[in-house]
Coordinates of C-alpha atoms in Angstrom, one line a residue:
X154 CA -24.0 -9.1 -67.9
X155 CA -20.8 -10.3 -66.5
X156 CA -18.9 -7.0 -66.9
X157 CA -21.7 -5.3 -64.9
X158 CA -21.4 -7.7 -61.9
X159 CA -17.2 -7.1 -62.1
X160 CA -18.2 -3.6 -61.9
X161 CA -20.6 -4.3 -58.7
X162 CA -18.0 -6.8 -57.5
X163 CA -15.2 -4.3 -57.4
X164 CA -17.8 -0.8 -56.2
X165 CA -18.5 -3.7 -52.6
X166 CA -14.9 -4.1 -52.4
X167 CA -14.0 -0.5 -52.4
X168 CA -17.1 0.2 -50.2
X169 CA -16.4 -2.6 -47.7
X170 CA -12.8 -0.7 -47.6
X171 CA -13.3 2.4 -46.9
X172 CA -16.1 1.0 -44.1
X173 CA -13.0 -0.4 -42.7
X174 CA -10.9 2.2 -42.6
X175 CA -13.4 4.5 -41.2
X176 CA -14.0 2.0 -38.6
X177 CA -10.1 1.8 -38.0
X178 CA -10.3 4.9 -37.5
X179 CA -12.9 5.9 -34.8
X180 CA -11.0 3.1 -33.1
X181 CA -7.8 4.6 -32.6
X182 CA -9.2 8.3 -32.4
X183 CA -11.2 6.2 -29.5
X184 CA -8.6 4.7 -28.1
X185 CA -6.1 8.0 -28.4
X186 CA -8.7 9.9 -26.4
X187 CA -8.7 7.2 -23.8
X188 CA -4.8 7.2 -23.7
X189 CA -4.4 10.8 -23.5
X190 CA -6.8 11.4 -21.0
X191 CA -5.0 9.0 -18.6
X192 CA -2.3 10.7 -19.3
X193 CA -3.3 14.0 -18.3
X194 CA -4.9 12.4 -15.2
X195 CA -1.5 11.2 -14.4
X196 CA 0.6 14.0 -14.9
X197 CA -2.1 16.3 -12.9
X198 CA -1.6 13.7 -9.9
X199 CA 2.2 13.6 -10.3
X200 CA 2.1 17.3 -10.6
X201 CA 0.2 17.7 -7.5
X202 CA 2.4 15.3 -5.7
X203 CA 5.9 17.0 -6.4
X204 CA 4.4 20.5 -5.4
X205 CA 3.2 18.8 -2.2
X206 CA 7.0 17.0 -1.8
X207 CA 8.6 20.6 -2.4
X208 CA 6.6 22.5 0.2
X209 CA 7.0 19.6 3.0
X210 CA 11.0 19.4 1.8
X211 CA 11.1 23.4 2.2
X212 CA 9.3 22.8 6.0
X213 CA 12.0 19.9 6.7
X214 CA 15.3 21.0 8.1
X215 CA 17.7 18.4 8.6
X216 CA 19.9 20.6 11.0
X217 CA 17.4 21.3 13.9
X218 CA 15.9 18.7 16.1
X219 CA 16.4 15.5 17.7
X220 CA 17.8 12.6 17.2
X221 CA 15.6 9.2 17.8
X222 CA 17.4 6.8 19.4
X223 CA 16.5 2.9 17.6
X224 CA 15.8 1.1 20.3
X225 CA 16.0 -2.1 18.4
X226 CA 18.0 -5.4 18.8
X227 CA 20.4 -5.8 16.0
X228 CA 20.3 -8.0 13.3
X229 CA 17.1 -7.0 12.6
X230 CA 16.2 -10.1 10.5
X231 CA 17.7 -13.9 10.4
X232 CA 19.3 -15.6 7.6
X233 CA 17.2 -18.5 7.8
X234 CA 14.1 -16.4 7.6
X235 CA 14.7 -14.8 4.8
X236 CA 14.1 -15.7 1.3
X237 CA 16.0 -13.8 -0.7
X238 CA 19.4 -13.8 0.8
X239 CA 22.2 -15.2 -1.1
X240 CA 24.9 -17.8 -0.6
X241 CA 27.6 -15.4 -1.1
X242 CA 27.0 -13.1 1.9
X243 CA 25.4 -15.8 4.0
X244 CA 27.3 -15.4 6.6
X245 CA 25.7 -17.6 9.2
X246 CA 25.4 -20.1 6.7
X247 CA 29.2 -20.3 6.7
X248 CA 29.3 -20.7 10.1
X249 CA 30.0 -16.7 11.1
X250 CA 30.2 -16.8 15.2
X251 CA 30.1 -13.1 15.7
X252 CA 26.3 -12.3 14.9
X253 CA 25.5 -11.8 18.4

């Protein structure tokens, strides 16, 4: 009797293993499908993007037109305003008196 419920002990294990892996599997086949179909979403998009960039860079000639004059006061930000500035090339900061 007991070597018959070793033998039905051991046939669960292997069955409850193989369920497993099967179920392991259908996960990442699953989740490879997912992947690779973003993916090819993706590179369609980026695709489509760089052909679009290469027929608006073949339209665009640097040589003929006009120039735009910026009609904008100068510095175009202020030290104290802005966060990411360092101390090192704070010049204001160091008391700089030509900013104007």
């Amino acid at each position: 009797m007991a070597r018959t419920q070793q033998k039905v002990a051991k046939t669960r294990g292997i069955k409850c293993s193989i369920h497993s892996m099967i179920c392991v599997f259908i996960a990442v086949l699953v989740l490879g499908i997912v992947y690779m179909t973003g993916e090819s979403k993706k590179l369609s998009h980026d695709w489509r993007e760089n052909k679009n960039r290469g027929r608006s860079l073949s339209q665009c000639n640097l040589f003929l037109g006009k120039w735009v004059y910026d009609n904008k006061s100068y510095p175009l930000y202020r030290e104290q305003h802005c966060l990411y500035q360092f101390d090192g090339v704070a010049c204001e900061k160091d008391g700089r008196k030509d900013l104007n």
